[in-house]
PDB file of C-alpha atoms in Angstrom:
ATOM      1  CA  MET A   6      61.885  90.623  81.738  1.00  0.00           C
ATOM      2  CA  ASN A   7      58.178  91.239  81.269  1.00  0.00           C
ATOM      3  CA  SER A   8      56.042  90.591  84.360  1.00  0.00           C
ATOM      4  CA  SER A   9      53.579  88.351  82.509  1.00  0.00           C
ATOM      5  CA  VAL A  10      56.431  86.230  81.132  1.00  0.00           C
ATOM      6  CA  LYS A  11      57.805  85.835  84.671  1.00  0.00           C
ATOM      7  CA  ASN A  12      54.358  84.820  85.939  1.00  0.00           C
ATOM      8  CA  LEU A  13      53.930  82.290  83.144  1.00  0.00           C
ATOM      9  CA  ALA A  14      57.395  80.857  83.712  1.00  0.00           C
ATOM     10  CA  SER A  15      56.900  80.574  87.460  1.00  0.00           C
ATOM     11  CA  ALA A  16      53.489  78.933  86.959  1.00  0.00           C
ATOM     12  CA  ALA A  17      55.102  76.434  84.585  1.00  0.00           C
ATOM     13  CA  VAL A  18      57.825  75.609  87.109  1.00  0.00           C
ATOM     14  CA  VAL A  19      55.245  75.099  89.873  1.00  0.00           C
ATOM     15  CA  GLY A  20      53.117  72.894  87.599  1.00  0.00           C
ATOM     16  CA  ALA A  21      56.134  70.817  86.612  1.00  0.00           C
ATOM     17  CA  ALA A  22      57.149  70.446  90.260  1.00  0.00           C
ATOM     18  CA  TYR A  23      53.618  69.334  91.199  1.00  0.00           C
ATOM     19  CA  ALA A  24      53.524  66.786  88.375  1.00  0.00           C
ATOM     20  CA  ALA A  25      57.041  65.475  89.028  1.00  0.00           C
ATOM     21  CA  LEU A  26      56.489  65.108  92.768  1.00  0.00           C
ATOM     22  CA  THR A  27      53.150  63.363  92.235  1.00  0.00           C
ATOM     23  CA  MET A  28      54.622  60.928  89.713  1.00  0.00           C
ATOM     24  CA  LEU A  29      57.720  60.306  91.807  1.00  0.00           C
ATOM     25  CA  LEU A  30      55.456  59.286  94.696  1.00  0.00           C
ATOM     26  CA  ALA A  31      52.807  57.642  92.474  1.00  0.00           C
ATOM     27  CA  PRO A  32      52.162  54.643  94.760  1.00  0.00           C
ATOM     28  CA  ILE A  33      50.797  56.963  97.462  1.00  0.00           C
ATOM     29  CA  SER A  34      49.486  59.683  95.132  1.00  0.00           C
ATOM     30  CA  PHE A  35      46.736  57.738  93.364  1.00  0.00           C
ATOM     31  CA  GLY A  36      43.964  55.371  94.309  1.00  0.00           C
ATOM     32  CA  LEU A  37      41.343  55.090  96.998  1.00  0.00           C
ATOM     33  CA  VAL A  38      43.884  56.236  99.578  1.00  0.00           C
ATOM     34  CA  GLN A  39      45.703  59.332  98.328  1.00  0.00           C
ATOM     35  CA  PHE A  40      48.509  61.015 100.178  1.00  0.00           C
ATOM     36  CA  ARG A  41      49.649  63.516  97.549  1.00  0.00           C
ATOM     37  CA  VAL A  42      52.725  65.136  99.006  1.00  0.00           C
ATOM     38  CA  SER A  43      52.618  67.513  96.032  1.00  0.00           C
ATOM     39  CA  GLU A  44      49.444  69.078  97.484  1.00  0.00           C
ATOM     40  CA  ALA A  45      51.703  70.866  99.972  1.00  0.00           C
ATOM     41  CA  LEU A  46      52.698  73.058  97.014  1.00  0.00           C
ATOM     42  CA  CYS A  47      49.172  74.490  97.151  1.00  0.00           C
ATOM     43  CA  ILE A  48      50.489  77.013  99.672  1.00  0.00           C
ATOM     44  CA  LEU A  49      52.546  78.719  96.952  1.00  0.00           C
ATOM     45  CA  PRO A  50      49.712  80.985  95.696  1.00  0.00           C
ATOM     46  CA  ALA A  51      49.891  82.670  99.111  1.00  0.00           C
ATOM     47  CA  PHE A  52      53.236  84.054  97.938  1.00  0.00           C
ATOM     48  CA  LEU A  53      52.842  83.950  94.169  1.00  0.00           C
ATOM     49  CA  PRO A  54      49.240  84.088  92.879  1.00  0.00           C
ATOM     50  CA  SER A  55      50.195  82.918  89.382  1.00  0.00           C
ATOM     51  CA  ALA A  56      51.202  79.581  90.907  1.00  0.00           C
ATOM     52  CA  SER A  57      47.473  78.758  90.989  1.00  0.00           C
ATOM     53  CA  TRP A  58      47.452  78.136  87.257  1.00  0.00           C
ATOM     54  CA  GLY A  59      50.607  76.051  87.419  1.00  0.00           C
ATOM     55  CA  LEU A  60      49.081  73.874  90.123  1.00  0.00           C
ATOM     56  CA  TRP A  61      45.961  73.460  87.991  1.00  0.00           C
ATOM     57  CA  ALA A  62      48.008  72.426  84.950  1.00  0.00           C
ATOM     58  CA  GLY A  63      50.234  70.065  86.955  1.00  0.00           C
ATOM     59  CA  CYS A  64      47.201  68.470  88.585  1.00  0.00           C
ATOM     60  CA  ALA A  65      45.421  68.056  85.244  1.00  0.00           C
ATOM     61  CA  LEU A  66      48.526  66.448  83.773  1.00  0.00           C
ATOM     62  CA  VAL A  67      48.926  63.840  86.511  1.00  0.00           C
ATOM     63  CA  ASN A  68      45.185  63.166  86.685  1.00  0.00           C
ATOM     64  CA  PHE A  69      45.462  61.717  83.175  1.00  0.00           C
ATOM     65  CA  MET A  70      47.195  58.823  84.915  1.00  0.00           C
ATOM     66  CA  SER A  71      44.920  58.572  87.936  1.00  0.00           C
ATOM     67  CA  GLY A  72      42.641  55.825  86.667  1.00  0.00           C
ATOM     68  CA  TYR A  73      39.504  57.856  87.334  1.00  0.00           C
ATOM     69  CA  GLY A  74      39.395  59.251  83.793  1.00  0.00           C
ATOM     70  CA  VAL A  75      37.863  62.461  82.537  1.00  0.00           C
ATOM     71  CA  PRO A  76      35.940  63.246  85.747  1.00  0.00           C
ATOM     72  CA  ASP A  77      39.197  63.387  87.707  1.00  0.00           C
ATOM     73  CA  ILE A  78      40.989  65.376  85.025  1.00  0.00           C
ATOM     74  CA  VAL A  79      38.184  67.957  84.960  1.00  0.00           C
ATOM     75  CA  PHE A  80      36.872  68.042  88.508  1.00  0.00           C
ATOM     76  CA  GLY A  81      40.036  67.108  90.428  1.00  0.00           C
ATOM     77  CA  SER A  82      41.983  69.825  88.638  1.00  0.00           C
ATOM     78  CA  PHE A  83      39.109  72.258  89.175  1.00  0.00           C
ATOM     79  CA  ALA A  84      39.234  71.573  92.932  1.00  0.00           C
ATOM     80  CA  THR A  85      42.953  72.329  93.013  1.00  0.00           C
ATOM     81  CA  LEU A  86      42.466  75.511  90.991  1.00  0.00           C
ATOM     82  CA  MET A  87      39.653  76.775  93.211  1.00  0.00           C
ATOM     83  CA  ALA A  88      41.611  76.024  96.387  1.00  0.00           C
ATOM     84  CA  SER A  89      44.645  77.815  94.938  1.00  0.00           C
ATOM     85  CA  LEU A  90      42.665  80.877  93.854  1.00  0.00           C
ATOM     86  CA  CYS A  91      41.094  81.080  97.326  1.00  0.00           C
ATOM     87  CA  ILE A  92      44.559  80.835  98.887  1.00  0.00           C
ATOM     88  CA  ALA A  93      45.821  83.680  96.692  1.00  0.00           C
ATOM     89  CA  ARG A  94      42.811  85.752  97.752  1.00  0.00           C
ATOM     90  CA  ILE A  95      43.297  85.022 101.456  1.00  0.00           C
ATOM     91  CA  ALA A  96      46.933  86.137 101.312  1.00  0.00           C
ATOM     92  CA  ARG A  97      46.477  89.114  98.952  1.00  0.00           C
ATOM     93  CA  GLY A  98      47.777  92.355 100.387  1.00  0.00           C
ATOM     94  CA  HIS A  99      49.479  90.732 103.353  1.00  0.00           C
ATOM     95  CA  SER A 100      53.153  90.302 104.068  1.00  0.00           C
ATOM     96  CA  PRO A 101      54.739  86.977 103.132  1.00  0.00           C
ATOM     97  CA  MET A 102      54.801  86.080 106.834  1.00  0.00           C
ATOM     98  CA  LEU A 103      51.101  85.405 107.386  1.00  0.00           C
ATOM     99  CA  GLY A 104      49.518  85.299 110.817  1.00  0.00           C
ATOM    100  CA  TRP A 105      48.424  81.972 112.269  1.00  0.00           C
ATOM    101  CA  TRP A 106      44.738  82.396 111.403  1.00  0.00           C
ATOM    102  CA  ARG A 107      45.535  83.159 107.775  1.00  0.00           C
ATOM    103  CA  CYS A 108      47.929  80.203 107.673  1.00  0.00           C
ATOM    104  CA  LEU A 109      45.184  77.920 108.949  1.00  0.00           C
ATOM    105  CA  ALA A 110      42.730  79.358 106.409  1.00  0.00           C
ATOM    106  CA  VAL A 111      45.270  78.801 103.623  1.00  0.00           C
ATOM    107  CA  CYS A 112      45.793  75.181 104.697  1.00  0.00           C
ATOM    108  CA  ALA A 113      42.039  74.607 104.962  1.00  0.00           C
ATOM    109  CA  MET A 114      41.295  75.535 101.347  1.00  0.00           C
ATOM    110  CA  PRO A 115      42.628  72.320  99.734  1.00  0.00           C
ATOM    111  CA  VAL A 116      40.727  70.305 102.352  1.00  0.00           C
ATOM    112  CA  ILE A 117      37.477  72.193 101.741  1.00  0.00           C
ATOM    113  CA  TRP A 118      37.673  71.961  97.951  1.00  0.00           C
ATOM    114  CA  ASN A 119      39.292  68.554  97.388  1.00  0.00           C
ATOM    115  CA  GLY A 120      37.357  66.620 100.027  1.00  0.00           C
ATOM    116  CA  PRO A 121      33.913  66.794  98.434  1.00  0.00           C
ATOM    117  CA  ILE A 122      35.002  67.168  94.802  1.00  0.00           C
ATOM    118  CA  VAL A 123      37.700  64.472  94.597  1.00  0.00           C
ATOM    119  CA  GLY A 124      35.656  62.381  97.019  1.00  0.00           C
ATOM    120  CA  GLY A 125      32.777  62.742  94.561  1.00  0.00           C
ATOM    121  CA  VAL A 126      34.958  61.591  91.678  1.00  0.00           C
ATOM    122  CA  ILE A 127      36.003  58.512  93.627  1.00  0.00           C
ATOM    123  CA  ALA A 128      32.416  57.845  94.752  1.00  0.00           C
ATOM    124  CA  TRP A 129      31.238  58.146  91.129  1.00  0.00           C
ATOM    125  CA  SER A 130      33.754  55.486  90.077  1.00  0.00           C
ATOM    126  CA  THR A 131      32.253  52.978  92.531  1.00  0.00           C
ATOM    127  CA  GLY A 132      28.867  52.947  90.826  1.00  0.00           C
ATOM    128  CA  ALA A 133      27.164  53.690  94.150  1.00  0.00           C
ATOM    129  CA  PHE A 134      27.668  57.461  94.199  1.00  0.00           C
ATOM    130  CA  TRP A 135      25.304  58.497  96.989  1.00  0.00           C
ATOM    131  CA  ALA A 136      26.252  55.614  99.251  1.00  0.00           C
ATOM    132  CA  ALA A 137      30.005  56.108  98.768  1.00  0.00           C
ATOM    133  CA  LEU A 138      30.100  59.923  98.725  1.00  0.00           C
ATOM    134  CA  PRO A 139      30.172  60.652 102.478  1.00  0.00           C
ATOM    135  CA  LEU A 140      32.977  58.204 103.202  1.00  0.00           C
ATOM    136  CA  SER A 141      34.991  59.109 100.082  1.00  0.00           C
ATOM    137  CA  ALA A 142      34.699  62.844 100.749  1.00  0.00           C
ATOM    138  CA  ALA A 143      35.642  62.423 104.406  1.00  0.00           C
ATOM    139  CA  GLN A 144      38.586  60.200 103.536  1.00  0.00           C
ATOM    140  CA  ILE A 145      39.992  62.611 100.945  1.00  0.00           C
ATOM    141  CA  ALA A 146      39.476  65.542 103.335  1.00  0.00           C
ATOM    142  CA  VAL A 147      41.367  63.742 106.122  1.00  0.00           C
ATOM    143  CA  GLU A 148      44.203  62.781 103.775  1.00  0.00           C
ATOM    144  CA  GLU A 149      44.377  66.334 102.432  1.00  0.00           C
ATOM    145  CA  ALA A 150      44.342  67.752 105.979  1.00  0.00           C
ATOM    146  CA  ALA A 151      47.214  65.455 106.927  1.00  0.00           C
ATOM    147  CA  VAL A 152      49.332  66.711 104.018  1.00  0.00           C
ATOM    148  CA  MET A 153      48.511  70.328 104.755  1.00  0.00           C
ATOM    149  CA  VAL A 154      49.191  70.069 108.506  1.00  0.00           C
ATOM    150  CA  ILE A 155      52.316  67.911 108.242  1.00  0.00           C
ATOM    151  CA  LEU A 156      53.887  69.630 105.211  1.00  0.00           C
ATOM    152  CA  GLY A 157      51.904  72.690 104.081  1.00  0.00           C
ATOM    153  CA  LEU A 158      51.684  74.555 107.372  1.00  0.00           C
ATOM    154  CA  PRO A 159      55.400  74.238 108.230  1.00  0.00           C
ATOM    155  CA  LEU A 160      56.317  75.325 104.686  1.00  0.00           C
ATOM    156  CA  LEU A 161      53.936  78.260 104.920  1.00  0.00           C
ATOM    157  CA  ARG A 162      55.599  79.406 108.126  1.00  0.00           C
ATOM    158  CA  LEU A 163      59.226  78.629 107.187  1.00  0.00           C
ATOM    159  CA  LEU A 164      59.503  79.708 103.542  1.00  0.00           C
ATOM    160  CA  PRO A 165      59.178  83.462 104.263  1.00  0.00           C
ATOM    161  CA  ARG A 166      62.133  83.100 106.655  1.00  0.00           C
ATOM    162  CA  SER A 167      64.317  81.556 103.967  1.00  0.00           C
ATOM    163  CA  ARG A 168      66.644  84.057 102.340  1.00  0.00           C
ATOM    164  CA  ALA A 169      66.847  81.941  99.163  1.00  0.00           C
ATOM    165  CA  PHE A 170      63.055  81.757  98.868  1.00  0.00           C
ATOM    166  CA  THR A 171      62.476  85.467  99.449  1.00  0.00           C
ATOM    167  CA  HIS A 172      65.262  86.305  96.987  1.00  0.00           C
ATOM    168  CA  ALA A 173      63.744  84.025  94.323  1.00  0.00           C
ATOM    169  CA  LEU A 174      60.280  85.432  95.017  1.00  0.00           C
ATOM    170  CA  ALA A 175      61.535  88.995  94.624  1.00  0.00           C
ATOM    171  CA  ARG A 176      63.054  88.131  91.252  1.00  0.00           C
ATOM    172  CA  VAL A 177      59.739  86.756  89.985  1.00  0.00           C
ATOM    173  CA  GLN A 178      57.592  89.659  91.182  1.00  0.00           C
TER     174      GLN A 178
END
């Protein structure tokens, strides 16, 4: 099978997984307090760079239902895409089993990008953007950090040790 078709298919699967997981856990995925378990999937571009575009598409799809409208669809999805592209860049040329510093850098990217951008979207929705921005950005960053430390970091360390994961990854690449 053509490499670009495999990349497109894997990106679609990742996007669908992101959207399904977010919708399945909708009560904690949307709102002022967001604990998007699906954000743990943001580690996947460390292994499969094309997953970045799937994460972007999945995020854009679920942000249609977020209640924050077009700003969240555009900017929230942009934050996920930028974090994912940075993750792919951090891991490029390295073995699937990343060192601890790279793992921490990978897990920091969604925090760095989503905190201020999604926090800005939420602050904008309050009508008091400048007053709400610091707290909204900090809150989203803390929530994102919790997901990445509790779920993302263990996945990042354990997935390369999984025979099923490495086998599936080899078939896609």
